[in-house]
Amino acid sequence: MFTGIVEEIGHVVSIRHGPASAQLAIRADKIFRKTEDVCGTAGGDGMYRNSTGSAFRGVAVGDSICTNGVCLTATSVDAAAKVFTADVMNETLKRSTLGELQAGSPVNLERAMSANGRFGGHIVSGHIDGVGRISALHRDDIAIWYEIKAGPDILKYIVEKGSIAIEGISLTVAGLRNGGFAVSVIPHTQEETVLVTKHVNSRVNLECDIVGKYVEKFVGERSRE
């Protein structure tokens, strides 16, 4: 589970394509915490412990890492090079924009949330509902407005002032308009995420708030009883 608060922008080092799959190698920095970064020592369990006994871990095989909004599993880790690899199956390639990545592409990265951390965004599962397209961009003083077109299968779950994850970024829906929706983004969010690379007609991964999907299912089942 994730919060939609991006930790850093990583970069694709290489992509190995299969017949209907891909393996991504991604270089990061912040999510690979070295011993000296936390003023502690590493134990045999891969955890770093500081002088107070608090534990930290960077990236380990099996960890879930939200990559442009898609939950991926680290299948190998090179801590020295700060690179992890992740397998992307055909279903994920079809439902997201990961198939459009190239070597050098920037990607939003967020590790799974810890139980003792602040919940700064909203519940993000990393299970993409579909892909939208940026239809307009304009400035409003310090803010940048993004208008995004999406299909009716996605729009039915989007409500004004509700939550939406765009490329894994937790954002608030500021309005519904013209067969799409709009979000207003502060400069920090744009500069610290891959939104800074997006333009009109860019495709973006979308994940709707999971609460609406559960409500729809429960209400539908009740109406059929």
PDB file of C-alpha atoms in Angstrom:
ATOM      1  CA  MET A   1       0.000   0.000   0.000  1.00  0.00           C
ATOM      2  CA  PHE A   2       1.186   3.503  -0.860  1.00  0.00           C
ATOM      3  CA  THR A   3       0.206   7.087  -0.058  1.00  0.00           C
ATOM      4  CA  GLY A   4       0.842   8.825  -3.372  1.00  0.00           C
ATOM      5  CA  ILE A   5       3.614  10.974  -1.874  1.00  0.00           C
ATOM      6  CA  VAL A   6       6.478  10.462  -4.330  1.00  0.00           C
ATOM      7  CA  GLU A   7       9.863   9.911  -2.664  1.00  0.00           C
ATOM      8  CA  GLU A   8      12.044  10.689  -5.660  1.00  0.00           C
ATOM      9  CA  ILE A   9      12.465  10.604  -9.407  1.00  0.00           C
ATOM     10  CA  GLY A  10      14.421   7.574 -10.571  1.00  0.00           C
ATOM     11  CA  HIS A  11      15.637   6.804 -14.089  1.00  0.00           C
ATOM     12  CA  VAL A  12      15.324   3.733 -16.263  1.00  0.00           C
ATOM     13  CA  VAL A  13      18.774   2.284 -16.865  1.00  0.00           C
ATOM     14  CA  SER A  14      17.753  -0.436 -19.280  1.00  0.00           C
ATOM     15  CA  ILE A  15      14.763  -2.403 -20.526  1.00  0.00           C
ATOM     16  CA  ARG A  16      14.831  -6.046 -21.522  1.00  0.00           C
ATOM     17  CA  HIS A  17      11.827  -6.990 -23.613  1.00  0.00           C
ATOM     18  CA  GLY A  18      10.202 -10.416 -23.701  1.00  0.00           C
ATOM     19  CA  PRO A  19       7.538 -11.597 -26.187  1.00  0.00           C
ATOM     20  CA  ALA A  20       4.807  -9.907 -24.098  1.00  0.00           C
ATOM     21  CA  SER A  21       6.648  -8.660 -21.028  1.00  0.00           C
ATOM     22  CA  ALA A  22       9.512  -6.452 -19.941  1.00  0.00           C
ATOM     23  CA  GLN A  23      12.149  -6.217 -17.242  1.00  0.00           C
ATOM     24  CA  LEU A  24      13.020  -2.734 -16.041  1.00  0.00           C
ATOM     25  CA  ALA A  25      16.299  -1.772 -14.408  1.00  0.00           C
ATOM     26  CA  ILE A  26      15.826   1.478 -12.479  1.00  0.00           C
ATOM     27  CA  ARG A  27      18.413   3.639 -10.775  1.00  0.00           C
ATOM     28  CA  ALA A  28      17.384   5.543  -7.677  1.00  0.00           C
ATOM     29  CA  ASP A  29      19.159   7.436  -4.940  1.00  0.00           C
ATOM     30  CA  LYS A  30      17.061   8.413  -1.932  1.00  0.00           C
ATOM     31  CA  ILE A  31      15.331   5.051  -1.560  1.00  0.00           C
ATOM     32  CA  PHE A  32      18.758   3.352  -1.298  1.00  0.00           C
ATOM     33  CA  ARG A  33      19.824   4.389   2.180  1.00  0.00           C
ATOM     34  CA  LYS A  34      23.439   3.681   3.014  1.00  0.00           C
ATOM     35  CA  THR A  35      24.695   2.981   6.498  1.00  0.00           C
ATOM     36  CA  GLU A  36      26.252   6.422   6.809  1.00  0.00           C
ATOM     37  CA  ASP A  37      23.012   8.075   5.713  1.00  0.00           C
ATOM     38  CA  VAL A  38      21.241   6.878   8.855  1.00  0.00           C
ATOM     39  CA  CYS A  39      24.240   7.040  11.190  1.00  0.00           C
ATOM     40  CA  GLY A  40      23.962   3.369  12.042  1.00  0.00           C
ATOM     41  CA  THR A  41      25.147  -0.093  11.137  1.00  0.00           C
ATOM     42  CA  ALA A  42      23.715  -2.748   8.878  1.00  0.00           C
ATOM     43  CA  GLY A  43      22.656  -6.074  10.303  1.00  0.00           C
ATOM     44  CA  GLY A  44      22.358  -9.456   8.658  1.00  0.00           C
ATOM     45  CA  ASP A  45      18.665  -8.852   8.026  1.00  0.00           C
ATOM     46  CA  GLY A  46      19.397  -5.973   5.663  1.00  0.00           C
ATOM     47  CA  MET A  47      18.140  -3.415   8.176  1.00  0.00           C
ATOM     48  CA  TYR A  48      20.085  -0.347   9.291  1.00  0.00           C
ATOM     49  CA  ARG A  49      19.858   0.558  12.982  1.00  0.00           C
ATOM     50  CA  ASN A  50      20.868   3.873  14.455  1.00  0.00           C
ATOM     51  CA  SER A  51      22.040   4.591  17.981  1.00  0.00           C
ATOM     52  CA  THR A  52      18.466   4.571  19.303  1.00  0.00           C
ATOM     53  CA  GLY A  53      17.740   1.154  17.833  1.00  0.00           C
ATOM     54  CA  SER A  54      15.371   2.508  15.182  1.00  0.00           C
ATOM     55  CA  ALA A  55      15.452   0.419  12.013  1.00  0.00           C
ATOM     56  CA  PHE A  56      15.704   1.581   8.410  1.00  0.00           C
ATOM     57  CA  ARG A  57      15.837  -0.371   5.200  1.00  0.00           C
ATOM     58  CA  GLY A  58      16.549   0.837   1.699  1.00  0.00           C
ATOM     59  CA  VAL A  59      15.465  -1.587  -1.014  1.00  0.00           C
ATOM     60  CA  ALA A  60      15.472  -5.375  -0.766  1.00  0.00           C
ATOM     61  CA  VAL A  61      14.400  -8.165  -3.097  1.00  0.00           C
ATOM     62  CA  GLY A  62      10.644  -8.633  -2.775  1.00  0.00           C
ATOM     63  CA  ASP A  63       9.901  -5.022  -1.847  1.00  0.00           C
ATOM     64  CA  SER A  64       6.951  -3.293  -3.488  1.00  0.00           C
ATOM     65  CA  ILE A  65       7.881  -0.055  -5.244  1.00  0.00           C
ATOM     66  CA  CYS A  66       5.275   2.186  -6.842  1.00  0.00           C
ATOM     67  CA  THR A  67       6.708   3.160 -10.236  1.00  0.00           C
ATOM     68  CA  ASN A  68       4.759   5.860 -12.091  1.00  0.00           C
ATOM     69  CA  GLY A  69       1.768   4.669 -10.103  1.00  0.00           C
ATOM     70  CA  VAL A  70       2.231   0.959 -10.812  1.00  0.00           C
ATOM     71  CA  CYS A  71       3.042  -1.441  -7.984  1.00  0.00           C
ATOM     72  CA  LEU A  72       6.138  -3.409  -9.013  1.00  0.00           C
ATOM     73  CA  THR A  73       8.187  -5.991  -7.120  1.00  0.00           C
ATOM     74  CA  ALA A  74      11.957  -5.613  -6.860  1.00  0.00           C
ATOM     75  CA  THR A  75      13.325  -8.887  -8.265  1.00  0.00           C
ATOM     76  CA  SER A  76      17.001  -8.013  -7.849  1.00  0.00           C
ATOM     77  CA  VAL A  77      18.895  -5.246  -6.092  1.00  0.00           C
ATOM     78  CA  ASP A  78      22.367  -3.821  -6.650  1.00  0.00           C
ATOM     79  CA  ALA A  79      22.826  -1.560  -3.626  1.00  0.00           C
ATOM     80  CA  ALA A  80      26.269  -0.379  -4.753  1.00  0.00           C
ATOM     81  CA  ALA A  81      24.954   0.812  -8.113  1.00  0.00           C
ATOM     82  CA  LYS A  82      21.632   1.909  -6.560  1.00  0.00           C
ATOM     83  CA  VAL A  83      19.727  -0.100  -9.152  1.00  0.00           C
ATOM     84  CA  PHE A  84      16.799  -2.471  -8.790  1.00  0.00           C
ATOM     85  CA  THR A  85      15.064  -4.573 -11.413  1.00  0.00           C
ATOM     86  CA  ALA A  86      11.373  -5.349 -11.736  1.00  0.00           C
ATOM     87  CA  ASP A  87       9.424  -7.652 -14.041  1.00  0.00           C
ATOM     88  CA  VAL A  88       6.410  -6.203 -15.862  1.00  0.00           C
ATOM     89  CA  MET A  89       3.859  -8.714 -17.132  1.00  0.00           C
ATOM     90  CA  ASN A  90       1.712  -8.366 -20.233  1.00  0.00           C
ATOM     91  CA  GLU A  91      -1.416  -7.351 -18.282  1.00  0.00           C
ATOM     92  CA  THR A  92       0.452  -4.453 -16.655  1.00  0.00           C
ATOM     93  CA  LEU A  93       1.904  -3.296 -19.964  1.00  0.00           C
ATOM     94  CA  LYS A  94      -1.584  -3.240 -21.508  1.00  0.00           C
ATOM     95  CA  ARG A  95      -3.178  -1.268 -18.666  1.00  0.00           C
ATOM     96  CA  SER A  96      -0.458   1.318 -18.052  1.00  0.00           C
ATOM     97  CA  THR A  97       2.110   3.509 -19.802  1.00  0.00           C
ATOM     98  CA  LEU A  98       5.107   1.459 -18.624  1.00  0.00           C
ATOM     99  CA  GLY A  99       5.452   0.022 -22.122  1.00  0.00           C
ATOM    100  CA  GLU A 100       6.286   3.523 -23.367  1.00  0.00           C
ATOM    101  CA  LEU A 101       9.344   3.885 -21.133  1.00  0.00           C
ATOM    102  CA  GLN A 102      12.807   4.008 -22.657  1.00  0.00           C
ATOM    103  CA  ALA A 103      16.323   3.952 -21.252  1.00  0.00           C
ATOM    104  CA  GLY A 104      16.782   7.297 -19.538  1.00  0.00           C
ATOM    105  CA  SER A 105      13.068   7.868 -18.868  1.00  0.00           C
ATOM    106  CA  PRO A 106      12.349   9.468 -15.461  1.00  0.00           C
ATOM    107  CA  VAL A 107       9.924   7.628 -13.171  1.00  0.00           C
ATOM    108  CA  ASN A 108       8.171   8.502  -9.920  1.00  0.00           C
ATOM    109  CA  LEU A 109       9.182   6.152  -7.099  1.00  0.00           C
ATOM    110  CA  GLU A 110       7.557   5.448  -3.750  1.00  0.00           C
ATOM    111  CA  ARG A 111       8.249   2.542  -1.430  1.00  0.00           C
ATOM    112  CA  ALA A 112       5.380   0.844   0.377  1.00  0.00           C
ATOM    113  CA  MET A 113       4.225   2.857   3.376  1.00  0.00           C
ATOM    114  CA  SER A 114       5.457   1.938   6.831  1.00  0.00           C
ATOM    115  CA  ALA A 115       3.071   1.484   9.737  1.00  0.00           C
ATOM    116  CA  ASN A 116       4.864   4.139  11.808  1.00  0.00           C
ATOM    117  CA  GLY A 117       4.946   6.850   9.149  1.00  0.00           C
ATOM    118  CA  ARG A 118       2.677   9.803   8.379  1.00  0.00           C
ATOM    119  CA  PHE A 119      -0.147   9.149   5.922  1.00  0.00           C
ATOM    120  CA  GLY A 120       0.296  12.275   3.829  1.00  0.00           C
ATOM    121  CA  GLY A 121      -1.751  11.378   0.755  1.00  0.00           C
ATOM    122  CA  HIS A 122      -4.542   8.849   0.267  1.00  0.00           C
ATOM    123  CA  ILE A 123      -4.808   5.070  -0.069  1.00  0.00           C
ATOM    124  CA  VAL A 124      -2.994   4.089  -3.272  1.00  0.00           C
ATOM    125  CA  SER A 125      -2.767   0.412  -4.206  1.00  0.00           C
ATOM    126  CA  GLY A 126      -0.606   0.745  -7.310  1.00  0.00           C
ATOM    127  CA  HIS A 127      -3.244  -1.103  -9.342  1.00  0.00           C
ATOM    128  CA  ILE A 128      -3.864   1.136 -12.327  1.00  0.00           C
ATOM    129  CA  ASP A 129      -7.466   1.643 -13.497  1.00  0.00           C
ATOM    130  CA  GLY A 130      -6.453   2.963 -16.888  1.00  0.00           C
ATOM    131  CA  VAL A 131      -4.672   5.656 -18.833  1.00  0.00           C
ATOM    132  CA  GLY A 132      -5.720   9.262 -19.347  1.00  0.00           C
ATOM    133  CA  ARG A 133      -4.380  11.991 -21.619  1.00  0.00           C
ATOM    134  CA  ILE A 134      -3.433  15.553 -20.718  1.00  0.00           C
ATOM    135  CA  SER A 135      -5.689  17.805 -22.805  1.00  0.00           C
ATOM    136  CA  ALA A 136      -4.653  21.222 -21.481  1.00  0.00           C
ATOM    137  CA  LEU A 137      -2.089  22.942 -19.269  1.00  0.00           C
ATOM    138  CA  HIS A 138      -2.199  26.469 -17.924  1.00  0.00           C
ATOM    139  CA  ARG A 139      -0.798  28.540 -15.072  1.00  0.00           C
ATOM    140  CA  ASP A 140      -2.806  30.157 -12.294  1.00  0.00           C
ATOM    141  CA  ASP A 141      -0.334  32.310 -10.352  1.00  0.00           C
ATOM    142  CA  ILE A 142       1.941  29.735  -8.649  1.00  0.00           C
ATOM    143  CA  ALA A 143      -0.257  26.747  -9.565  1.00  0.00           C
ATOM    144  CA  ILE A 144      -0.320  24.686 -12.739  1.00  0.00           C
ATOM    145  CA  TRP A 145      -3.642  23.300 -13.929  1.00  0.00           C
ATOM    146  CA  TYR A 146      -3.731  19.924 -15.660  1.00  0.00           C
ATOM    147  CA  GLU A 147      -6.885  18.961 -17.542  1.00  0.00           C
ATOM    148  CA  ILE A 148      -7.059  15.246 -18.226  1.00  0.00           C
ATOM    149  CA  LYS A 149      -9.338  13.304 -20.538  1.00  0.00           C
ATOM    150  CA  ALA A 150     -10.369   9.814 -19.469  1.00  0.00           C
ATOM    151  CA  GLY A 151     -12.923   7.185 -20.438  1.00  0.00           C
ATOM    152  CA  PRO A 152     -16.339   6.810 -18.766  1.00  0.00           C
ATOM    153  CA  ASP A 153     -15.135   3.654 -16.976  1.00  0.00           C
ATOM    154  CA  ILE A 154     -12.705   5.865 -15.038  1.00  0.00           C
ATOM    155  CA  LEU A 155     -14.700   9.086 -14.796  1.00  0.00           C
ATOM    156  CA  LYS A 156     -17.583   7.371 -12.989  1.00  0.00           C
ATOM    157  CA  TYR A 157     -15.318   6.981  -9.947  1.00  0.00           C
ATOM    158  CA  ILE A 158     -14.011  10.554  -9.969  1.00  0.00           C
ATOM    159  CA  VAL A 159     -15.739  13.205  -7.867  1.00  0.00           C
ATOM    160  CA  GLU A 160     -14.931  16.860  -7.259  1.00  0.00           C
ATOM    161  CA  LYS A 161     -12.667  17.259  -4.217  1.00  0.00           C
ATOM    162  CA  GLY A 162     -12.031  13.521  -4.251  1.00  0.00           C
ATOM    163  CA  SER A 163      -8.631  11.862  -4.566  1.00  0.00           C
ATOM    164  CA  ILE A 164      -6.913  10.634  -7.717  1.00  0.00           C
ATOM    165  CA  ALA A 165      -3.454   9.152  -8.267  1.00  0.00           C
ATOM    166  CA  ILE A 166      -1.790  10.424 -11.457  1.00  0.00           C
ATOM    167  CA  GLU A 167       1.494   8.665 -12.241  1.00  0.00           C
ATOM    168  CA  GLY A 168       1.376   7.567  -8.603  1.00  0.00           C
ATOM    169  CA  ILE A 169       0.998  11.139  -7.279  1.00  0.00           C
ATOM    170  CA  SER A 170      -1.791  11.767  -4.763  1.00  0.00           C
ATOM    171  CA  LEU A 171      -3.789  14.756  -6.052  1.00  0.00           C
ATOM    172  CA  THR A 172      -7.175  16.352  -5.410  1.00  0.00           C
ATOM    173  CA  VAL A 173      -9.783  16.569  -8.161  1.00  0.00           C
ATOM    174  CA  ALA A 174     -10.490  20.283  -8.532  1.00  0.00           C
ATOM    175  CA  GLY A 175     -13.301  19.921 -11.054  1.00  0.00           C
ATOM    176  CA  LEU A 176     -15.030  17.778 -13.667  1.00  0.00           C
ATOM    177  CA  ARG A 177     -15.271  19.224 -17.163  1.00  0.00           C
ATOM    178  CA  ASN A 178     -15.554  18.349 -20.851  1.00  0.00           C
ATOM    179  CA  GLY A 179     -15.374  14.569 -20.501  1.00  0.00           C
ATOM    180  CA  GLY A 180     -12.481  14.764 -18.115  1.00  0.00           C
ATOM    181  CA  PHE A 181     -11.272  16.267 -14.871  1.00  0.00           C
ATOM    182  CA  ALA A 182      -8.811  18.884 -13.663  1.00  0.00           C
ATOM    183  CA  VAL A 183      -6.213  19.077 -10.914  1.00  0.00           C
ATOM    184  CA  SER A 184      -4.239  22.065  -9.680  1.00  0.00           C
ATOM    185  CA  VAL A 185      -0.604  21.356  -8.807  1.00  0.00           C
ATOM    186  CA  ILE A 186       1.790  23.383  -6.671  1.00  0.00           C
ATOM    187  CA  PRO A 187       5.305  24.025  -8.046  1.00  0.00           C
ATOM    188  CA  HIS A 188       6.948  21.623  -5.553  1.00  0.00           C
ATOM    189  CA  THR A 189       4.817  18.700  -6.762  1.00  0.00           C
ATOM    190  CA  GLN A 190       5.556  19.443 -10.388  1.00  0.00           C
ATOM    191  CA  GLU A 191       9.286  19.906  -9.885  1.00  0.00           C
ATOM    192  CA  GLU A 192       9.779  16.853  -7.661  1.00  0.00           C
ATOM    193  CA  THR A 193       7.843  14.398  -9.880  1.00  0.00           C
ATOM    194  CA  VAL A 194       7.706  13.378 -13.524  1.00  0.00           C
ATOM    195  CA  LEU A 195       4.885  15.875 -14.090  1.00  0.00           C
ATOM    196  CA  VAL A 196       7.656  18.309 -14.983  1.00  0.00           C
ATOM    197  CA  THR A 197       8.270  16.223 -18.148  1.00  0.00           C
ATOM    198  CA  LYS A 198       4.612  16.017 -19.203  1.00  0.00           C
ATOM    199  CA  HIS A 199       2.916  18.117 -21.859  1.00  0.00           C
ATOM    200  CA  VAL A 200      -0.368  18.308 -23.749  1.00  0.00           C
ATOM    201  CA  ASN A 201      -1.209  14.858 -25.196  1.00  0.00           C
ATOM    202  CA  SER A 202       1.068  13.029 -22.731  1.00  0.00           C
ATOM    203  CA  ARG A 203      -0.517   9.806 -21.487  1.00  0.00           C
ATOM    204  CA  VAL A 204      -0.636   9.284 -17.733  1.00  0.00           C
ATOM    205  CA  ASN A 205      -1.457   6.356 -15.452  1.00  0.00           C
ATOM    206  CA  LEU A 206      -4.617   6.834 -13.380  1.00  0.00           C
ATOM    207  CA  GLU A 207      -5.796   5.107 -10.221  1.00  0.00           C
ATOM    208  CA  CYS A 208      -9.160   6.111  -8.783  1.00  0.00           C
ATOM    209  CA  ASP A 209      -9.928   6.191  -5.077  1.00  0.00           C
ATOM    210  CA  ILE A 210     -10.572   2.587  -4.069  1.00  0.00           C
ATOM    211  CA  VAL A 211     -13.447   3.544  -1.741  1.00  0.00           C
ATOM    212  CA  GLY A 212     -15.779   4.361  -4.642  1.00  0.00           C
ATOM    213  CA  LYS A 213     -15.142   1.005  -6.298  1.00  0.00           C
ATOM    214  CA  TYR A 214     -15.987  -0.919  -3.136  1.00  0.00           C
ATOM    215  CA  VAL A 215     -19.158   1.128  -2.567  1.00  0.00           C
ATOM    216  CA  GLU A 216     -20.282   0.447  -6.140  1.00  0.00           C
ATOM    217  CA  LYS A 217     -19.762  -3.293  -5.703  1.00  0.00           C
ATOM    218  CA  PHE A 218     -21.571  -3.507  -2.348  1.00  0.00           C
ATOM    219  CA  VAL A 219     -24.525  -1.401  -3.511  1.00  0.00           C
ATOM    220  CA  GLY A 220     -24.778  -3.425  -6.717  1.00  0.00           C
ATOM    221  CA  GLU A 221     -24.839  -6.707  -4.824  1.00  0.00           C
ATOM    222  CA  ARG A 222     -27.484  -5.398  -2.427  1.00  0.00           C
ATOM    223  CA  SER A 223     -29.727  -4.271  -5.304  1.00  0.00           C
ATOM    224  CA  ARG A 224     -29.629  -7.780  -6.770  1.00  0.00           C
ATOM    225  CA  GLU A 225     -30.698  -9.501  -3.551  1.00  0.00           C
TER     226      GLU A 225
END
